[in-house]
């Protein structure tokens, strides 16, 4: 049975994250239903990452064994026909027998969007956190550099987590503005529970003057969740890229 | 009582157009409910245009008499607090006593979005028509110029319409591409029922080779709805600008 690497996009608004769970609809369940309908057999789909309820993905990779491989165009057309409008696949290839979308993942890039317009925008209500007060994107970009490197990010991890090793490497973290939209991009080898949303919340506290940029290294060192900013809403968060090669560090 | 000119944006996905109707939710009804809650009195809100079910607006103007005017920021903040996420106001001013958002309107600009990616994109499923085959945007832009001018657009009007005078002036009509997104922009003094969506459908027939660009003047002259292209889906259509001054012709 061929081992396939499938890449999808999804609008996470109406899903309780990636992973199958009782009493709530997940992206994994919907994808498995569509693949079962297509192949006549329910595959065990391995996702590259857990994502939280409401989080979106521009690129999300999964691997699974299929009874046969009809080629990329035929598979994607037939699969998309069976998927709802908010989940669509856009790439597929045969891969090594041992490939596992999660274990093979070298790192990920997330984007957090903050809409900085004076009034809410209906077209962004599902895709960005609204913050109406002034944001100096250059100042936040300087502050963001403090997160780059290998650190113990325990201060940037929600309490629910049962992860023991809280050391992660952030390869890049930057903030830019385009019109009223502020974009925080972060790339790393892995992320703790809510880590990106807490880093975004901490940067907003730099914008509001509640935290000074050069306090960030001290917050990291403290390992104290209470010293970092709030966890911003899931809706502003996009898994943007998944890396399987060495280009992650570039 | 001050006469106010209010400007809103809305995602039309879940509304049966602008106008109040029985048994279906309209943008006008939701806006009037919010204004009634805010002012303690139900205003009679005049909209700049009818828009169809599922059509969106980046700019939609309304006028109404309010018991008092608390100033732009206070009015918009209090109103947006009472509006759902898919309808939000972003400008307000006091205007002449005689101003009526519909009668004073000198013209409108619409944009129709066609997503030309190979596979559907979940983030565009509510906001663009998906067309996977090749589109030469430059060719369509040349074809679009045939619509500019004062013409009888009867061939580009759906049969349901009871409008008698089908002559309209189109000031500009152009097509451009940005990545996988094709954008048709059209500006005119007024539009017949489904006119923009039929023009977009006709341009797609130029893309597919079913209609030649230089046949468009003949289709216009024929006055025959059957010779023009299909009415494309409402979801790709945005009312983009409403003109009250002379800049419409520029």
Coordinates of C-alpha atoms in Angstrom, one line a residue:
Chain A
X1 CA 0.0 0.0 0.0
X2 CA 1.5 3.4 -1.0
X3 CA 2.3 5.8 1.7
X4 CA 1.0 9.2 0.7
X5 CA 1.9 12.7 1.9
X6 CA -1.1 15.0 1.5
X7 CA -1.2 18.8 2.0
X8 CA -4.3 20.6 2.9
X9 CA -5.6 24.1 3.9
X10 CA -8.4 24.6 6.3
X11 CA -10.4 27.4 7.9
X12 CA -10.5 26.2 11.5
X13 CA -13.5 28.4 12.6
X14 CA -15.9 25.6 12.9
X15 CA -13.6 22.8 14.1
X16 CA -12.3 21.7 17.5
X17 CA -8.8 21.5 16.2
X18 CA -7.1 18.8 14.2
X19 CA -7.3 15.8 16.4
X20 CA -10.3 13.4 16.6
X21 CA -12.2 13.7 19.8
X22 CA -15.5 12.7 21.3
X23 CA -18.5 15.0 20.9
X24 CA -16.8 17.6 18.8
X25 CA -16.0 17.8 15.1
X26 CA -12.3 17.8 14.2
X27 CA -10.5 18.3 10.9
X28 CA -9.0 14.8 11.1
X29 CA -12.4 13.2 11.4
X30 CA -13.8 15.1 8.4
X31 CA -10.7 14.3 6.3
X32 CA -10.8 10.6 7.3
X33 CA -14.5 10.4 6.4
X34 CA -13.8 11.8 2.9
X35 CA -10.9 9.5 2.4
X36 CA -13.0 6.5 3.5
X37 CA -15.7 7.5 1.0
X38 CA -13.0 7.8 -1.7
X39 CA -11.0 4.6 -1.1
X40 CA -13.7 2.4 0.4
X41 CA -11.5 1.9 3.5
X42 CA -10.9 4.2 6.5
X43 CA -7.3 5.2 6.6
X44 CA -5.4 6.0 9.8
X45 CA -4.3 9.6 9.0
X46 CA -1.2 11.0 10.8
X47 CA -1.2 14.8 11.1
X48 CA 1.9 16.9 11.3
X49 CA 0.7 18.7 14.5
X50 CA -2.1 19.2 16.9
X51 CA -3.8 22.5 16.3
X52 CA -6.2 24.1 18.7
X53 CA -9.9 24.8 18.2
X54 CA -10.3 27.7 15.8
X55 CA -6.7 27.8 14.5
X56 CA -6.3 27.9 10.7
X57 CA -3.8 26.2 8.4
X58 CA -2.4 27.5 5.1
X59 CA -0.3 24.3 5.0
X60 CA -1.0 21.2 7.0
X61 CA 0.6 17.9 6.1
X62 CA -0.7 14.4 6.7
X63 CA 0.5 10.9 5.9
X64 CA -1.6 7.8 5.4
X65 CA -1.5 4.4 3.6
X66 CA -3.9 4.3 0.7
X67 CA -5.1 1.1 -1.1
X68 CA -3.8 2.7 -4.4
X69 CA -2.6 6.0 -5.7
X70 CA -4.5 7.4 -8.7
X71 CA -2.1 10.2 -9.2
X72 CA -2.1 13.7 -7.7
X73 CA -4.8 15.4 -9.9
X74 CA -7.3 12.6 -9.7
X75 CA -6.8 12.1 -6.0
X76 CA -7.1 15.8 -5.2
X77 CA -10.1 16.4 -7.4
X78 CA -12.0 13.4 -6.1
X79 CA -11.1 14.2 -2.5
X80 CA -12.0 17.9 -2.7
X81 CA -15.3 16.9 -4.1
X82 CA -16.0 15.0 -0.9
X83 CA -14.6 17.7 1.5
X84 CA -16.6 20.7 2.8
X85 CA -15.7 24.2 1.6
X86 CA -13.6 25.0 4.7
X87 CA -11.1 22.1 4.1
X88 CA -9.4 21.5 0.8
X89 CA -6.3 19.6 -0.3
X90 CA -3.8 21.1 -2.8
X91 CA -0.9 18.7 -3.1
X92 CA -0.2 15.0 -2.8
X93 CA 2.8 12.7 -3.5
X94 CA 3.9 9.2 -2.8
X95 CA 6.6 9.0 -0.1
X96 CA 8.9 6.6 1.7
X97 CA 7.3 3.7 3.4
X98 CA 8.6 4.9 6.8
X99 CA 7.5 8.5 6.5
X100 CA 5.3 9.8 9.3
X101 CA 3.9 13.4 9.0
X102 CA 4.5 14.2 12.6
X103 CA 7.8 12.4 13.4
X104 CA 9.5 13.6 10.2
X105 CA 8.5 17.2 10.8
X106 CA 11.7 19.4 11.3
X107 CA 9.8 22.5 12.2
X108 CA 6.9 24.9 11.6
X109 CA 6.1 28.4 10.8
X110 CA 3.1 30.2 12.3
X111 CA 1.6 33.6 11.5
X112 CA -0.4 35.6 14.0
X113 CA -2.6 38.3 12.5
X114 CA -3.6 41.4 14.4
X115 CA -6.0 43.8 12.7
X116 CA -5.1 47.3 13.8
X117 CA -8.0 49.3 12.2
X118 CA -10.0 51.7 14.3
X119 CA -13.2 49.7 13.9
X120 CA -13.8 45.9 13.4
X121 CA -13.7 44.6 9.8
X122 CA -16.3 41.9 9.0
X123 CA -14.0 40.2 6.5
X124 CA -11.4 39.7 9.2
X125 CA -13.6 38.7 12.1
X126 CA -12.7 35.0 11.7
X127 CA -9.0 35.6 10.8
X128 CA -7.4 38.2 12.9
X129 CA -7.4 39.6 16.5
X130 CA -8.7 43.1 16.6
X131 CA -6.6 45.7 18.5
X132 CA -7.6 49.3 18.0
X133 CA -4.7 51.1 19.8
X134 CA -1.5 52.3 18.2
X135 CA 1.1 49.6 17.3
X136 CA 4.6 50.5 16.3
X137 CA 5.5 47.5 14.2
X138 CA 9.2 48.4 14.1
X139 CA 9.3 48.4 17.9
X140 CA 7.6 45.1 18.1
X141 CA 9.9 43.6 15.4
X142 CA 12.9 44.6 17.6
X143 CA 11.2 43.1 20.7
X144 CA 10.4 39.9 18.7
X145 CA 14.1 39.2 18.1
X146 CA 14.5 38.4 21.9
X147 CA 12.6 35.2 21.2
X148 CA 15.1 33.9 18.6
X149 CA 17.4 31.2 19.8
X150 CA 17.2 28.1 22.0
X151 CA 15.4 28.9 25.2
X152 CA 13.4 27.3 27.9
X153 CA 9.9 28.6 27.0
X154 CA 8.1 27.5 30.1
X155 CA 6.9 31.1 30.7
X156 CA 5.1 30.9 27.3
X157 CA 3.3 27.6 27.8
X158 CA -0.3 27.2 29.1
X159 CA -0.7 25.4 32.4
X160 CA -2.8 22.5 30.8
X161 CA 0.3 21.2 29.1
X162 CA 1.9 18.0 30.4
X163 CA 5.1 18.4 28.3
X164 CA 8.2 17.9 30.4
X165 CA 10.9 19.4 28.2
X166 CA 10.0 23.0 27.6
X167 CA 13.2 23.9 25.6
X168 CA 12.5 24.9 22.0
X169 CA 14.5 26.6 19.3
X170 CA 13.1 29.6 17.5
X171 CA 14.9 30.3 14.2
X172 CA 13.1 33.5 13.3
X173 CA 10.5 35.8 14.9
X174 CA 9.5 39.1 13.2
X175 CA 6.7 41.6 13.0
X176 CA 5.6 43.7 10.0
X177 CA 2.8 46.0 9.0
X178 CA 0.8 46.2 5.8
X179 CA -1.8 48.9 6.0
X180 CA -3.9 48.1 9.1
X181 CA -2.7 44.5 9.3
X182 CA 0.1 43.5 11.7
X183 CA 1.7 40.2 11.0
X184 CA 3.9 38.2 13.5
X185 CA 5.8 35.4 11.8
X186 CA 7.6 32.8 13.9
X187 CA 9.5 29.8 12.8
X188 CA 10.9 27.1 15.1
X189 CA 11.6 23.4 15.6
X190 CA 8.5 23.0 17.7
X191 CA 6.1 25.0 19.9
X192 CA 4.6 24.5 23.3
X193 CA 0.9 24.6 24.0
X194 CA -0.4 28.1 23.2
X195 CA 3.2 29.3 22.8
X196 CA 2.7 31.4 19.7
X197 CA -0.5 33.0 21.0
X198 CA 1.2 33.9 24.3
X199 CA 4.2 35.4 22.5
X200 CA 1.8 37.5 20.4
X201 CA 0.0 38.6 23.5
X202 CA 3.3 39.5 25.1
X203 CA 4.3 41.6 22.0
X204 CA 0.9 43.4 22.3
X205 CA 1.9 44.3 25.9
X206 CA 5.1 45.9 24.5
X207 CA 2.8 47.9 22.1
X208 CA 0.7 49.1 25.0
X209 CA 3.8 49.9 27.1
X210 CA 3.0 47.4 29.8
X211 CA 6.1 45.4 29.1
X212 CA 9.4 46.9 27.9
X213 CA 11.2 45.2 25.0
X214 CA 14.3 44.5 27.1
X215 CA 12.3 42.8 29.8
X216 CA 11.5 39.9 27.5
X217 CA 14.8 38.0 28.2
X218 CA 14.0 38.2 31.9
X219 CA 10.5 36.9 31.4
X220 CA 11.9 34.0 29.4
X221 CA 14.5 33.3 32.2
X222 CA 11.8 33.5 34.9
X223 CA 10.0 30.5 33.5
X224 CA 6.9 32.1 35.1
X225 CA 3.7 32.1 32.9
X226 CA 2.3 35.0 34.9
X227 CA 5.0 37.4 33.7
X228 CA 4.2 36.9 30.0
X229 CA 1.2 38.4 28.2
X230 CA -2.3 37.0 27.6
X231 CA -3.0 34.1 25.3
X232 CA -4.5 35.8 22.2
X233 CA -7.6 34.4 20.5
X234 CA -7.1 31.3 18.3
X235 CA -8.7 32.9 15.3
X236 CA -5.7 35.1 14.5
X237 CA -3.4 32.0 14.3
X238 CA -2.4 30.3 11.0
X239 CA -0.1 27.3 10.7
X240 CA 1.7 28.7 7.6
X241 CA 4.4 26.2 6.7
X242 CA 5.6 22.7 7.7
X243 CA 9.2 21.8 7.1
X244 CA 10.5 18.4 6.3
X245 CA 14.0 19.4 5.0
X246 CA 16.8 21.5 6.4
X247 CA 15.5 24.8 5.0
X248 CA 13.8 25.4 8.4
X249 CA 17.0 27.1 9.7
X250 CA 17.4 29.4 6.7
Chain B
X1 CA -33.6 65.3 14.2
X2 CA -30.1 65.0 12.6
X3 CA -29.9 63.2 9.2
X4 CA -26.9 60.8 9.4
X5 CA -24.9 59.2 6.6
X6 CA -23.5 55.9 7.9
X7 CA -21.0 53.7 6.1
X8 CA -20.8 50.0 6.8
X9 CA -19.1 46.9 5.5
X10 CA -20.7 43.5 5.5
X11 CA -20.1 39.8 4.6
X12 CA -23.3 38.9 2.8
X13 CA -22.9 35.1 3.1
X14 CA -25.6 34.7 5.6
X15 CA -28.0 37.4 4.5
X16 CA -30.7 37.6 1.9
X17 CA -29.4 40.8 0.5
X18 CA -29.8 44.3 1.9
X19 CA -33.6 44.8 1.8
X20 CA -36.0 43.8 4.6
X21 CA -38.2 40.9 3.5
X22 CA -40.5 38.4 5.1
X23 CA -39.1 35.0 6.3
X24 CA -35.5 35.9 5.5
X25 CA -32.8 37.8 7.3
X26 CA -31.6 41.0 5.6
X27 CA -28.7 43.3 6.4
X28 CA -31.2 46.2 6.7
X29 CA -33.2 44.4 9.4
X30 CA -30.2 43.6 11.5
X31 CA -28.9 47.2 11.2
X32 CA -32.3 48.6 12.1
X33 CA -32.5 46.3 15.1
X34 CA -29.1 47.5 16.3
X35 CA -30.0 51.2 15.8
X36 CA -33.3 50.8 17.6
X37 CA -31.5 49.2 20.5
X38 CA -29.0 52.1 20.5
X39 CA -31.4 55.1 20.1
X40 CA -34.5 53.6 21.7
X41 CA -36.5 54.3 18.5
X42 CA -36.6 52.3 15.3
X43 CA -35.2 54.4 12.4
X44 CA -36.3 54.1 8.8
X45 CA -32.9 53.4 7.2
X46 CA -32.5 54.2 3.5
X47 CA -29.8 52.1 1.7
X48 CA -27.8 53.2 -1.3
X49 CA -28.7 50.1 -3.3
X50 CA -30.4 46.8 -3.3
X51 CA -27.9 44.0 -3.1
X52 CA -28.6 40.3 -3.8
X53 CA -28.5 37.4 -1.4
X54 CA -24.8 36.5 -0.7
X55 CA -23.3 39.7 -2.2
X56 CA -20.7 41.5 0.0
X57 CA -20.0 45.2 0.6
X58 CA -16.7 46.9 1.3
X59 CA -18.6 50.2 1.4
X60 CA -22.4 50.5 1.8
X61 CA -24.0 53.8 2.6
X62 CA -27.2 54.4 4.5
X63 CA -29.0 57.5 5.6
X64 CA -31.5 57.8 8.5
X65 CA -32.8 60.3 11.0
X66 CA -31.5 59.8 14.5
X67 CA -32.9 61.3 17.7
X68 CA -29.5 62.8 18.4
X69 CA -25.9 62.5 17.1
X70 CA -23.3 61.5 19.8
X71 CA -20.4 62.0 17.4
X72 CA -18.7 59.5 15.1
X73 CA -16.6 57.6 17.5
X74 CA -19.3 57.2 20.1
X75 CA -21.9 56.2 17.6
X76 CA -19.7 53.7 15.8
X77 CA -18.4 52.1 19.0
X78 CA -21.9 51.7 20.5
X79 CA -23.4 50.5 17.2
X80 CA -20.6 48.0 16.4
X81 CA -21.1 46.6 19.9
X82 CA -24.7 45.8 18.9
X83 CA -23.9 44.4 15.4
X84 CA -22.9 40.8 14.6
X85 CA -19.3 40.1 13.4
X86 CA -20.3 40.1 9.8
X87 CA -21.7 43.6 9.7
X88 CA -19.7 46.6 11.0
X89 CA -19.9 50.3 10.6
X90 CA -16.7 52.4 10.0
X91 CA -17.8 56.0 9.2
X92 CA -20.6 58.4 10.1
X93 CA -21.3 62.1 9.6
X94 CA -24.2 64.5 9.8
X95 CA -25.5 65.4 6.4
X96 CA -28.1 67.7 4.7
X97 CA -31.7 67.4 5.8
X98 CA -32.7 66.3 2.2
X99 CA -29.9 63.7 1.7
X100 CA -31.2 60.2 0.8
X101 CA -28.5 57.5 0.4
X102 CA -30.2 56.0 -2.7
X103 CA -31.4 59.1 -4.6
X104 CA -28.2 61.1 -4.0
X105 CA -26.0 58.2 -5.3
X106 CA -24.1 59.2 -8.5
X107 CA -22.7 55.7 -9.2
X108 CA -21.1 52.6 -7.8
X109 CA -18.0 50.5 -8.2
X110 CA -18.3 46.7 -8.0
X111 CA -15.5 44.1 -7.9
X112 CA -16.0 40.5 -9.0
X113 CA -13.3 38.0 -7.8
X114 CA -12.5 34.9 -9.6
X115 CA -10.0 32.5 -7.9
X116 CA -7.9 30.9 -10.7
X117 CA -6.0 28.4 -8.5
X118 CA -5.9 24.7 -9.6
X119 CA -7.7 23.6 -6.5
X120 CA -10.3 25.3 -4.3
X121 CA -9.1 27.5 -1.4
X122 CA -11.0 27.3 1.9
X123 CA -10.3 30.9 2.7
X124 CA -11.8 32.1 -0.5
X125 CA -14.8 29.8 -0.7
X126 CA -17.2 32.6 0.5
X127 CA -15.5 35.4 -1.4
X128 CA -14.6 34.3 -4.9
X129 CA -15.9 32.1 -7.8
X130 CA -13.5 29.2 -8.4
X131 CA -12.4 28.7 -12.1
X132 CA -9.5 26.3 -12.6
X133 CA -8.9 26.7 -16.3
X134 CA -6.4 29.2 -17.8
X135 CA -7.3 32.9 -17.8
X136 CA -5.4 35.5 -19.8
X137 CA -6.1 38.6 -17.7
X138 CA -4.7 40.9 -20.4
X139 CA -7.1 39.4 -23.0
X140 CA -10.0 39.8 -20.6
X141 CA -9.0 43.4 -19.8
X142 CA -9.1 44.2 -23.5
X143 CA -12.5 42.5 -23.8
X144 CA -13.8 44.4 -20.8
X145 CA -13.2 47.8 -22.5
X146 CA -16.2 47.0 -24.8
X147 CA -18.5 47.5 -21.9
X148 CA -17.3 51.1 -21.3
X149 CA -19.7 53.8 -22.5
X150 CA -23.5 54.4 -22.5
X151 CA -25.3 51.3 -23.8
X152 CA -28.6 49.5 -23.6
X153 CA -27.6 46.6 -21.4
X154 CA -30.8 44.6 -21.8
X155 CA -28.7 41.5 -22.8
X156 CA -27.0 41.7 -19.4
X157 CA -30.1 41.8 -17.2
X158 CA -31.8 38.9 -15.6
X159 CA -35.4 38.2 -16.7
X160 CA -36.9 38.8 -13.3
X161 CA -36.2 42.5 -13.6
X162 CA -39.1 44.9 -14.1
X163 CA -36.9 47.9 -15.0
X164 CA -38.1 49.7 -18.1
X165 CA -35.1 51.7 -19.0
X166 CA -32.1 49.4 -19.5
X167 CA -29.6 52.1 -20.7
X168 CA -26.7 52.6 -18.3
X169 CA -23.3 54.3 -18.5
X170 CA -20.2 52.3 -17.6
X171 CA -17.3 54.6 -16.8
X172 CA -14.6 51.9 -16.4
X173 CA -14.3 48.1 -16.7
X174 CA -11.0 46.4 -16.2
X175 CA -9.5 43.0 -15.4
X176 CA -6.3 42.3 -13.5
X177 CA -4.5 39.4 -12.0
X178 CA -2.6 39.2 -8.7
X179 CA -1.2 35.7 -8.2
X180 CA -4.1 33.3 -8.6
X181 CA -6.7 36.0 -8.1
X182 CA -8.5 37.6 -11.0
X183 CA -10.3 40.8 -10.3
X184 CA -12.9 42.5 -12.5
X185 CA -13.6 46.1 -11.5
X186 CA -16.6 47.9 -13.0
X187 CA -17.7 51.5 -12.3
X188 CA -21.0 53.0 -13.6
X189 CA -23.9 55.3 -12.9
X190 CA -26.1 52.3 -12.1
X191 CA -26.5 48.6 -12.8
X192 CA -29.3 46.3 -13.9
X193 CA -30.4 43.2 -12.0
X194 CA -27.4 40.7 -12.1
X195 CA -25.6 42.9 -14.7
X196 CA -22.2 42.7 -13.0
X197 CA -22.4 39.0 -12.5
X198 CA -23.5 38.4 -16.2
X199 CA -20.7 40.6 -17.5
X200 CA -18.2 38.6 -15.3
X201 CA -19.7 35.4 -16.8
X202 CA -19.4 36.7 -20.3
X203 CA -15.7 37.6 -19.7
X204 CA -15.2 34.0 -18.5
X205 CA -16.6 32.8 -21.8
X206 CA -14.0 34.9 -23.5
X207 CA -11.4 33.2 -21.3
X208 CA -12.7 29.7 -22.4
X209 CA -12.9 30.7 -26.1
X210 CA -16.7 30.4 -26.3
X211 CA -17.1 34.1 -27.1
X212 CA -14.6 36.2 -29.0
X213 CA -13.8 39.6 -27.5
X214 CA -15.0 41.5 -30.6
X215 CA -18.4 39.8 -30.4
X216 CA -19.2 41.7 -27.2
X217 CA -20.4 44.8 -29.0
X218 CA -22.8 42.6 -31.0
X219 CA -24.1 40.9 -27.9
X220 CA -24.8 44.3 -26.4
X221 CA -26.6 45.5 -29.6
X222 CA -28.6 42.3 -29.7
X223 CA -30.3 43.0 -26.4
X224 CA -30.7 39.2 -26.1
X225 CA -29.9 37.8 -22.7
X226 CA -29.3 34.4 -24.2
X227 CA -26.2 35.6 -26.1
X228 CA -24.4 36.8 -23.0
X229 CA -22.6 34.5 -20.5
X230 CA -23.9 32.8 -17.3
X231 CA -24.8 34.8 -14.2
X232 CA -21.8 34.0 -11.9
X233 CA -22.3 33.2 -8.2
X234 CA -23.2 36.1 -5.9
X235 CA -20.3 35.2 -3.4
X236 CA -17.6 36.7 -5.8
X237 CA -19.3 40.1 -5.9
X238 CA -18.4 43.0 -3.7
X239 CA -20.0 46.5 -3.8
X240 CA -16.6 48.3 -3.4
X241 CA -17.4 52.1 -3.6
X242 CA -20.4 54.3 -3.6
X243 CA -20.1 57.8 -5.2
X244 CA -21.9 60.9 -4.1
X245 CA -19.7 63.4 -5.8
X246 CA -18.5 63.9 -9.4
X247 CA -15.4 61.7 -8.9
X248 CA -17.4 58.8 -10.4
X249 CA -16.4 59.7 -13.9
X250 CA -12.7 60.0 -13.2

